[in-house]
Amino acid sequence: MPKRIIISLIYLITFTFASVAQSSSKVFQKANTQFETLGYAKAIELYEIALRKPKGATDEEILKAKLNLALSYKLVKDYQNAERVYRETLSANPVLKGEDIKAYRHFAQVLTSNSKFLEANQNWQKFNELQEQDKRGIEFIKLNSNREALERNVGSYKIEYVGINSSSADFSPVYYKKGLVFVSGRTENSQIRRVFNWDASSFLDLFYLEDLKALGTESGASAIGSSSQMVTQKNAQPSKKLGTDYYTPPTANDAKTVGRKGTEYITGSKYLDYEEEPSIQTEKFSKNLNSKYHEGPCAFFHDGMKIVFTRNTLIGSGGVLGPKKNGAISRLKLYTADYENNDWRKIKEIPFNSNDYSCAHPTLTIDDKTMYFVSDMPGGYGGTDIWMTRYENDEWSKPQNLGGSINTRGNEMFPFVDERGNLYFSSDGHPGLGDLDIFFVPMSTAAGMPSGKVRNLGAPLNSSRDDFGIITDSERRTGFISSNRKRGGIDDDIYKFTRLGTLYGCREVVVNIFDNDTKKPFDKIRFEYEIKDNVTTRESAITNDIGTIKLCLEADNDFIFLIKQNGYQAESISFSNKDASDYEVSKLDIYLKKEIIIERSKLDKKVEKVDSVSETLVSRRNDNISSSIFRGVVTAGKDSTPIAGVRVRFINQCTGIAQEMTTGADGSYEFKRELNCDYVLESFKENFGKSSETIPKIEEKRSIITSIFKKKKPVVPATGSFFDTKLYKVGDIVKLDNIYYDSDSYKIRSDAARELEKLVRTMQRNPNMIIEIRSHTDTRGNALDNLMLSQRRVNEVVDYLADKGIARARMRGVGKGESEPVNSCGDGVQCTEAEHQRNRRTEFKIISIERK
C-alpha cells in the first residue's frame, strides 16, 4: 500500500501522544486538529498564520506549535522550510523532553536530505545524548562521515525512466504474465476526484502494462535527463527550472505540495502546473479489484490464478470520502482473490487482519508457500516491520516478525523476494543516503528468516530521496524500482535498471604489514591477494613506505593474502569482508616471522614426532636447477592437492645450517641455496608421513658454463619481469608487470625504476635490439586527458632509458591512453584499485632484433 498511508498510521499513534497538551488558545486549536488528523498541508497554513501573532499562547504552546510546523514541512517533503523552522526553533536551545527530543532526529534527517552532513551529525549526537533507547544515530553518523562508500558503485547500473509514468504517482510494479501490474494515482478521466486527507491527493488503483516489450522502445525507456521523458509544460514561466516548480498534484504516496490549487506556504507550490502524459498505453487492471478505496502493492501466485493485494478501510464513524468523526482511523488490510470467468473474484480478507493495526505490501516466495508483508501489529520493533507467514492447505499461519537484524525503530516496508529467496525491502531506520533506501539481505529458504547481514544497495539504485518497490532477478541483472528522485519529492515514478558492473561493488580494507619481532612496518613490500578458491582473480599490490595500503575488495567474498619476503617465512592469510560494514573501513594487520635457521649440532638433537600416517607428502620442485633460489610446492600424494601448514626445512650439508618455513594455502616454499653444496629437503605435518630427499649440488664446471651461458642468453624469471630476446620474435609484445604508475601521475615510481634497470641491462647486452615502448592508463577520467597522460608517461620512460645510455634511435614511444585495458574495467564498470592499476602499465614491443 502507499507508503504515505503506512507512515500515517505510525504518526497517528505517535503524534497524537505528542500533542496531548491541547492548546487552550483558540488560535492554535484548528492547527492542532489538522496536525492530529494528519492534514499536514492545512496544518502548515494554520500554524504559519497563528505563529505570526501568538496572542494568549504560552511559551510551551508556541514551542509545540513550532515543532509540529517543522515536522509537517518534513512530512510533505518540503525540506527547505523544514530546515528553516527547525533551525529557528532549536537554535534558541529550548529544553526538550519526552517525545519532543525526537526533533533533533527529525532535524538531522532533514539536514541529511539537504546535504548538510556535518551539521546532521551534530544533531544526531544531541539526539543520542538525550535518550538511551534509540541508538540508530551512531550508525548514521558513521555513514555521513563516509558517504562515498555507498556512492562508489554508481557506474555499475544504468537507470532509465519508463514511458508508463504519468503526472500522478506510479510505483511498486510486479511482474504479471508478460507485463507489469503497478499502482497509480492517475484519475483516467474520472468525473469524481477522490482525495486522501494527508495531502489532498488522488486515491490509488492498480494499472496494467500488458507487454514488457513496449518498454524496449526509445520512448518506452529513456536515460534520466533525456528529452524523451514526454514532459509538456502549460503556460509555465520560462525562468523556472523543471523539477523546482509546482506542476503536479501530490499523492497519497509522496508529496511536496497539496492539490492543484497549491499553497503559498509550501516551497514551489504556488507556481503554474506541469503535465506529464504517459508515452505507453496502460489500462486499469480489474474492475472488481479497483474500488473507491486505495488499492496498493500486490503479489501474484506464480500460476497467475491468485492475487494478494492491499486495500484500505475506515474503522469508526464517517467514511472514506466523508468526514472522519470521533476518532475514525484508516487501516490497511490484505485480501486475496481468484481469477475466474475473465476477472478477479472471491475477494476475501486474510484472517490475521485486524481493526487495531494494518497489514500491507505482500510478496511471495517462488513456491508460493511463504509471504512477507508489512505491519504495525503488536510485537514489532517500532514504526512498521516486515513479517512472515506460511501458506499451507489454503490457510495462513500466525505471522512471525523477521527480527531485529531487519526491523528497526524506523519504518521497514515494500518487501520483495527474488527466485532464490533473497529479500529486498526499503527502510528509513537503517543508515542510508536519504529518506527511504532499498536494502538487501540473504534469507534461509527453510526457515524463511535472515541468514546474512542487511546491505544498503547504494547509488544509483538509492538516492537522497525515497527509493522503494524494487523487483529484480536473483543476480540483479535488471529490474524496476520506484523513486521520487526526478522531481525532488513531488511524485513517484517507475524506473528500469540494468546492471553493467559487479553485483556487490567493493568494500575498503587497510592492509598493514609488520615485522613480527620489531613490530615495525615494512618499506614498500609487495604481496598478492585473490578471492578464495579462484586463482584467476589474483592481484598484486605494494604497500607505501610505512607498510600500509588501502584496497577496495569485491564485497561479500573470502580472500587469501600471500606474502613472501626474503628472510621471512611465507604467509598465507585469510580475510573475509562478508560481515564487514558498507561504510566503515576494515583493517588487516599482517606480521611476518623471520626464517628459522638451525645449526647442525642442534638439528641432530631435534627429534620430529610424526603421528599416525594417513597420506604422504610430496615435494614438487621447480625445473630451474641452476637457480640460486630453490622453489617448490608440497602436495598430498593421493590427489596432488597443495597443502598448507607444512613445515619445510632446507639443510645445507656444507655448513649444517637449516632454513625453515611453513607453507601457505598454495603449498609453496622458497629458499636460498649455494650451488656448490648438497642440501636435504624435509617436510613435516601432523598426520602425514615425513618427506625427505637430497638435493645435489651443481658441479663447479657446470656452474661456470651456466654463468657464461647466462651472459649470452638471460634466463626468464617466473615473474615475467625480465625477458630473454632469443625467446621472442619480432612483433611480440612483452609486459613488465612492475611498471605501474600512481593514479593521474606520469612520474616513475621507485619500484618501477628497479624493474627498468633490468631492461637497461638487456638493451646493453643486445645493442641491435629496437623496441617500441607503449604506455597505458586506466579507464577513469576523460579519454583525451588519458591519452595525453599516457604520452607523458611513455616519454618519461624513454628519457629514463636515454639517461642510462640507451640511444634514443633504438626506442619509439607510443601513448595508448585508455583504449586497451587488460581487464573488464571499462567506462562505467566498478573495479578495485588494484584492477585499475593493472591498466596503468607500460609494454615493450620488439620492432627489430639483429643477431651476430
PDB file of C-alpha atoms in Angstrom, residues 442-632:
ATOM      1  CA  PRO A 442      20.069 -13.191   2.095  1.00  0.00           C
ATOM      2  CA  MET A 443      17.439 -15.483   3.579  1.00  0.00           C
ATOM      3  CA  SER A 444      17.283 -19.069   4.750  1.00  0.00           C
ATOM      4  CA  THR A 445      14.757 -20.696   2.436  1.00  0.00           C
ATOM      5  CA  ALA A 446      13.992 -23.380   5.015  1.00  0.00           C
ATOM      6  CA  ALA A 447      13.342 -21.053   7.952  1.00  0.00           C
ATOM      7  CA  GLY A 448      12.211 -18.027   5.948  1.00  0.00           C
ATOM      8  CA  MET A 449      14.410 -15.880   8.189  1.00  0.00           C
ATOM      9  CA  PRO A 450      17.510 -13.729   7.508  1.00  0.00           C
ATOM     10  CA  SER A 451      20.778 -15.657   7.139  1.00  0.00           C
ATOM     11  CA  GLY A 452      23.164 -12.770   6.473  1.00  0.00           C
ATOM     12  CA  LYS A 453      23.792  -9.094   7.042  1.00  0.00           C
ATOM     13  CA  VAL A 454      21.499  -6.331   5.790  1.00  0.00           C
ATOM     14  CA  ARG A 455      23.141  -4.348   2.975  1.00  0.00           C
ATOM     15  CA  ASN A 456      22.348  -0.946   1.506  1.00  0.00           C
ATOM     16  CA  LEU A 457      22.253  -1.220  -2.313  1.00  0.00           C
ATOM     17  CA  GLY A 458      23.930   2.187  -2.596  1.00  0.00           C
ATOM     18  CA  ALA A 459      23.791   4.620  -5.502  1.00  0.00           C
ATOM     19  CA  PRO A 460      22.396   4.755  -8.128  1.00  0.00           C
ATOM     20  CA  LEU A 461      19.610   2.372  -7.032  1.00  0.00           C
ATOM     21  CA  ASN A 462      19.341   4.579  -3.949  1.00  0.00           C
ATOM     22  CA  SER A 463      19.346   8.363  -3.887  1.00  0.00           C
ATOM     23  CA  SER A 464      18.771  11.183  -1.406  1.00  0.00           C
ATOM     24  CA  ARG A 465      15.028  10.715  -1.950  1.00  0.00           C
ATOM     25  CA  ASP A 466      12.545   7.841  -1.488  1.00  0.00           C
ATOM     26  CA  ASP A 467      13.616   4.623  -3.248  1.00  0.00           C
ATOM     27  CA  PHE A 468      11.417   1.568  -2.870  1.00  0.00           C
ATOM     28  CA  GLY A 469       9.298  -1.049  -4.627  1.00  0.00           C
ATOM     29  CA  ILE A 470      12.121  -2.981  -6.308  1.00  0.00           C
ATOM     30  CA  ILE A 471      11.618  -6.127  -8.405  1.00  0.00           C
ATOM     31  CA  THR A 472      14.561  -7.972  -9.943  1.00  0.00           C
ATOM     32  CA  ASP A 473      16.177 -11.334 -10.688  1.00  0.00           C
ATOM     33  CA  SER A 474      18.495 -13.259  -8.370  1.00  0.00           C
ATOM     34  CA  GLU A 475      21.637 -11.759  -9.958  1.00  0.00           C
ATOM     35  CA  ARG A 476      20.171  -8.247 -10.051  1.00  0.00           C
ATOM     36  CA  ARG A 477      20.881  -8.097 -13.765  1.00  0.00           C
ATOM     37  CA  THR A 478      17.808  -5.998 -14.489  1.00  0.00           C
ATOM     38  CA  GLY A 479      14.567  -4.916 -12.874  1.00  0.00           C
ATOM     39  CA  PHE A 480      12.489  -1.942 -11.770  1.00  0.00           C
ATOM     40  CA  ILE A 481      12.500   0.458  -8.831  1.00  0.00           C
ATOM     41  CA  SER A 482      10.181   3.230  -7.684  1.00  0.00           C
ATOM     42  CA  SER A 483      11.552   6.625  -6.727  1.00  0.00           C
ATOM     43  CA  ASN A 484      10.631  10.289  -6.424  1.00  0.00           C
ATOM     44  CA  ARG A 485      14.165  11.367  -7.352  1.00  0.00           C
ATOM     45  CA  LYS A 486      13.172  13.026 -10.623  1.00  0.00           C
ATOM     46  CA  ARG A 487      11.161  15.875  -9.168  1.00  0.00           C
ATOM     47  CA  GLY A 488      12.699  16.071  -5.744  1.00  0.00           C
ATOM     48  CA  GLY A 489       9.817  14.673  -3.744  1.00  0.00           C
ATOM     49  CA  ILE A 490       6.676  15.607  -5.656  1.00  0.00           C
ATOM     50  CA  ASP A 491       5.769  12.317  -7.326  1.00  0.00           C
ATOM     51  CA  ASP A 492       6.840   8.699  -7.503  1.00  0.00           C
ATOM     52  CA  ASP A 493       7.881   7.214 -10.830  1.00  0.00           C
ATOM     53  CA  ILE A 494       8.940   3.791 -12.064  1.00  0.00           C
ATOM     54  CA  TYR A 495      12.484   3.289 -13.362  1.00  0.00           C
ATOM     55  CA  LYS A 496      14.094   0.399 -15.161  1.00  0.00           C
ATOM     56  CA  PHE A 497      17.653  -0.552 -14.188  1.00  0.00           C
ATOM     57  CA  THR A 498      20.326  -2.692 -15.838  1.00  0.00           C
ATOM     58  CA  ARG A 499      23.476  -3.869 -14.092  1.00  0.00           C
ATOM     59  CA  LEU A 500      26.679  -3.071 -16.012  1.00  0.00           C
ATOM     60  CA  GLY A 501      29.315  -3.844 -13.397  1.00  0.00           C
ATOM     61  CA  THR A 502      29.866  -6.063 -10.397  1.00  0.00           C
ATOM     62  CA  LEU A 503      26.936  -7.256  -8.294  1.00  0.00           C
ATOM     63  CA  TYR A 504      28.236  -6.229  -4.886  1.00  0.00           C
ATOM     64  CA  GLY A 505      30.664  -3.374  -5.525  1.00  0.00           C
ATOM     65  CA  CYS A 506      33.626  -3.286  -3.181  1.00  0.00           C
ATOM     66  CA  ARG A 507      34.472  -2.672   0.478  1.00  0.00           C
ATOM     67  CA  GLU A 508      37.592  -0.976   1.749  1.00  0.00           C
ATOM     68  CA  VAL A 509      40.296  -2.584   3.850  1.00  0.00           C
ATOM     69  CA  VAL A 510      43.586  -1.139   5.055  1.00  0.00           C
ATOM     70  CA  VAL A 511      46.409  -3.707   4.953  1.00  0.00           C
ATOM     71  CA  ASN A 512      49.373  -3.192   7.295  1.00  0.00           C
ATOM     72  CA  ILE A 513      52.459  -5.454   7.150  1.00  0.00           C
ATOM     73  CA  PHE A 514      54.889  -5.556  10.090  1.00  0.00           C
ATOM     74  CA  ASP A 515      57.965  -7.388  11.283  1.00  0.00           C
ATOM     75  CA  ASN A 516      56.695  -9.775  13.944  1.00  0.00           C
ATOM     76  CA  ASP A 517      59.696  -9.231  16.242  1.00  0.00           C
ATOM     77  CA  THR A 518      60.240  -5.477  15.995  1.00  0.00           C
ATOM     78  CA  LYS A 519      56.616  -4.594  15.169  1.00  0.00           C
ATOM     79  CA  LYS A 520      58.000  -2.079  12.671  1.00  0.00           C
ATOM     80  CA  PRO A 521      56.272  -1.704   9.267  1.00  0.00           C
ATOM     81  CA  PHE A 522      57.969  -2.853   6.077  1.00  0.00           C
ATOM     82  CA  ASP A 523      59.057  -0.351   3.448  1.00  0.00           C
ATOM     83  CA  LYS A 524      57.119  -0.933   0.200  1.00  0.00           C
ATOM     84  CA  ILE A 525      56.568  -4.666   0.410  1.00  0.00           C
ATOM     85  CA  ARG A 526      54.927  -6.453  -2.492  1.00  0.00           C
ATOM     86  CA  PHE A 527      52.185  -9.059  -1.916  1.00  0.00           C
ATOM     87  CA  GLU A 528      49.418 -10.854  -3.761  1.00  0.00           C
ATOM     88  CA  TYR A 529      45.773 -11.473  -2.948  1.00  0.00           C
ATOM     89  CA  GLU A 530      42.903 -13.369  -4.529  1.00  0.00           C
ATOM     90  CA  ILE A 531      39.344 -14.482  -3.921  1.00  0.00           C
ATOM     91  CA  LYS A 532      39.491 -17.806  -2.125  1.00  0.00           C
ATOM     92  CA  ASP A 533      39.460 -20.827  -4.479  1.00  0.00           C
ATOM     93  CA  ASN A 534      39.669 -18.557  -7.531  1.00  0.00           C
ATOM     94  CA  VAL A 535      43.283 -18.105  -8.592  1.00  0.00           C
ATOM     95  CA  THR A 536      42.197 -16.214 -11.737  1.00  0.00           C
ATOM     96  CA  THR A 537      41.336 -13.247  -9.513  1.00  0.00           C
ATOM     97  CA  ARG A 538      44.885 -12.908  -8.180  1.00  0.00           C
ATOM     98  CA  GLU A 539      46.148  -9.342  -7.979  1.00  0.00           C
ATOM     99  CA  SER A 540      49.348  -7.794  -6.692  1.00  0.00           C
ATOM    100  CA  ALA A 541      49.875  -4.660  -4.643  1.00  0.00           C
ATOM    101  CA  ILE A 542      52.702  -2.765  -2.957  1.00  0.00           C
ATOM    102  CA  THR A 543      52.459  -1.042   0.401  1.00  0.00           C
ATOM    103  CA  ASN A 544      53.711   2.506   0.864  1.00  0.00           C
ATOM    104  CA  ASP A 545      56.876   3.459   2.723  1.00  0.00           C
ATOM    105  CA  ILE A 546      55.189   2.902   6.086  1.00  0.00           C
ATOM    106  CA  GLY A 547      53.985  -0.572   5.206  1.00  0.00           C
ATOM    107  CA  THR A 548      50.315   0.159   4.553  1.00  0.00           C
ATOM    108  CA  ILE A 549      47.893   0.246   1.619  1.00  0.00           C
ATOM    109  CA  LYS A 550      44.128   0.739   1.223  1.00  0.00           C
ATOM    110  CA  LEU A 551      42.357  -1.740  -1.070  1.00  0.00           C
ATOM    111  CA  CYS A 552      38.730  -1.919  -2.170  1.00  0.00           C
ATOM    112  CA  LEU A 553      37.900  -5.621  -2.383  1.00  0.00           C
ATOM    113  CA  GLU A 554      34.870  -7.137  -4.078  1.00  0.00           C
ATOM    114  CA  ALA A 555      32.166  -7.318  -1.441  1.00  0.00           C
ATOM    115  CA  ASP A 556      30.827 -10.465   0.208  1.00  0.00           C
ATOM    116  CA  ASN A 557      33.864 -12.629  -0.501  1.00  0.00           C
ATOM    117  CA  ASP A 558      36.621 -14.565   1.258  1.00  0.00           C
ATOM    118  CA  PHE A 559      40.202 -13.676   0.295  1.00  0.00           C
ATOM    119  CA  ILE A 560      43.683 -15.125   0.610  1.00  0.00           C
ATOM    120  CA  PHE A 561      46.685 -12.791   1.058  1.00  0.00           C
ATOM    121  CA  LEU A 562      50.064 -14.242   0.026  1.00  0.00           C
ATOM    122  CA  ILE A 563      53.217 -12.548   1.317  1.00  0.00           C
ATOM    123  CA  LYS A 564      56.756 -13.689   0.522  1.00  0.00           C
ATOM    124  CA  GLN A 565      59.689 -11.636   1.720  1.00  0.00           C
ATOM    125  CA  ASN A 566      63.360 -12.600   1.666  1.00  0.00           C
ATOM    126  CA  GLY A 567      64.499 -13.730   5.092  1.00  0.00           C
ATOM    127  CA  TYR A 568      60.933 -14.242   6.332  1.00  0.00           C
ATOM    128  CA  GLN A 569      58.539 -17.143   6.387  1.00  0.00           C
ATOM    129  CA  ALA A 570      55.933 -17.030   3.646  1.00  0.00           C
ATOM    130  CA  GLU A 571      52.468 -16.216   4.964  1.00  0.00           C
ATOM    131  CA  SER A 572      49.012 -17.111   3.677  1.00  0.00           C
ATOM    132  CA  ILE A 573      46.399 -15.012   5.491  1.00  0.00           C
ATOM    133  CA  SER A 574      42.645 -15.490   5.202  1.00  0.00           C
ATOM    134  CA  PHE A 575      40.385 -12.434   5.213  1.00  0.00           C
ATOM    135  CA  SER A 576      36.627 -12.095   4.721  1.00  0.00           C
ATOM    136  CA  ASN A 577      34.533  -8.970   4.164  1.00  0.00           C
ATOM    137  CA  LYS A 578      31.189 -10.794   4.266  1.00  0.00           C
ATOM    138  CA  ASP A 579      30.379  -9.285   7.647  1.00  0.00           C
ATOM    139  CA  ALA A 580      32.242  -6.018   7.058  1.00  0.00           C
ATOM    140  CA  SER A 581      30.495  -2.663   7.199  1.00  0.00           C
ATOM    141  CA  ASP A 582      29.457  -0.973   3.961  1.00  0.00           C
ATOM    142  CA  TYR A 583      30.824   2.371   5.115  1.00  0.00           C
ATOM    143  CA  GLU A 584      33.491   1.611   7.743  1.00  0.00           C
ATOM    144  CA  VAL A 585      36.992   0.703   6.576  1.00  0.00           C
ATOM    145  CA  SER A 586      38.209  -2.715   7.764  1.00  0.00           C
ATOM    146  CA  LYS A 587      41.777  -3.324   8.917  1.00  0.00           C
ATOM    147  CA  LEU A 588      44.052  -6.300   8.278  1.00  0.00           C
ATOM    148  CA  ASP A 589      47.359  -6.440  10.200  1.00  0.00           C
ATOM    149  CA  ILE A 590      49.902  -8.999   8.993  1.00  0.00           C
ATOM    150  CA  TYR A 591      53.022  -9.877  10.968  1.00  0.00           C
ATOM    151  CA  LEU A 592      55.866 -11.676   9.174  1.00  0.00           C
ATOM    152  CA  LYS A 593      58.113 -14.044  11.093  1.00  0.00           C
ATOM    153  CA  LYS A 594      61.783 -14.441  10.231  1.00  0.00           C
ATOM    154  CA  GLU A 595      63.024 -17.690   8.730  1.00  0.00           C
ATOM    155  CA  ILE A 596      64.224 -20.210  11.289  1.00  0.00           C
ATOM    156  CA  ILE A 597      67.931 -21.045  10.966  1.00  0.00           C
ATOM    157  CA  ILE A 598      69.010 -24.187  12.804  1.00  0.00           C
ATOM    158  CA  GLU A 599      72.643 -25.230  13.300  1.00  0.00           C
ATOM    159  CA  ARG A 600      73.525 -28.875  12.562  1.00  0.00           C
ATOM    160  CA  SER A 601      74.513 -29.542  16.187  1.00  0.00           C
ATOM    161  CA  LYS A 602      71.070 -28.530  17.352  1.00  0.00           C
ATOM    162  CA  LEU A 603      69.390 -30.195  14.422  1.00  0.00           C
ATOM    163  CA  ASP A 604      70.841 -33.598  15.292  1.00  0.00           C
ATOM    164  CA  LYS A 605      69.339 -33.349  18.775  1.00  0.00           C
ATOM    165  CA  LYS A 606      65.922 -32.384  17.471  1.00  0.00           C
ATOM    166  CA  VAL A 607      63.522 -35.333  17.083  1.00  0.00           C
ATOM    167  CA  GLU A 608      60.448 -34.924  14.939  1.00  0.00           C
ATOM    168  CA  LYS A 609      57.306 -36.632  16.210  1.00  0.00           C
ATOM    169  CA  VAL A 610      55.068 -37.959  13.435  1.00  0.00           C
ATOM    170  CA  ASP A 611      51.591 -39.157  14.348  1.00  0.00           C
ATOM    171  CA  SER A 612      49.653 -41.862  12.546  1.00  0.00           C
ATOM    172  CA  VAL A 613      50.252 -41.531   8.838  1.00  0.00           C
ATOM    173  CA  SER A 614      47.261 -41.070   6.564  1.00  0.00           C
ATOM    174  CA  GLU A 615      48.995 -39.663   3.490  1.00  0.00           C
ATOM    175  CA  THR A 616      52.479 -38.988   2.197  1.00  0.00           C
ATOM    176  CA  LEU A 617      53.833 -35.537   1.469  1.00  0.00           C
ATOM    177  CA  VAL A 618      55.301 -34.974  -1.968  1.00  0.00           C
ATOM    178  CA  SER A 619      57.552 -32.029  -2.791  1.00  0.00           C
ATOM    179  CA  ARG A 620      57.246 -30.825  -6.349  1.00  0.00           C
ATOM    180  CA  ARG A 621      60.321 -28.764  -7.261  1.00  0.00           C
ATOM    181  CA  ASN A 622      60.974 -26.128  -9.868  1.00  0.00           C
ATOM    182  CA  ASP A 623      62.793 -27.159 -13.045  1.00  0.00           C
ATOM    183  CA  ASN A 624      65.423 -24.433 -12.984  1.00  0.00           C
ATOM    184  CA  ILE A 625      68.095 -26.494 -11.203  1.00  0.00           C
ATOM    185  CA  SER A 626      70.807 -23.901 -11.801  1.00  0.00           C
ATOM    186  CA  SER A 627      68.992 -21.091  -9.957  1.00  0.00           C
ATOM    187  CA  SER A 628      70.258 -19.872  -6.584  1.00  0.00           C
ATOM    188  CA  ILE A 629      66.604 -19.744  -5.485  1.00  0.00           C
ATOM    189  CA  PHE A 630      65.092 -23.146  -4.744  1.00  0.00           C
ATOM    190  CA  ARG A 631      61.298 -23.204  -5.081  1.00  0.00           C
ATOM    191  CA  GLY A 632      58.638 -25.874  -4.963  1.00  0.00           C
TER     192      GLY A 632
END
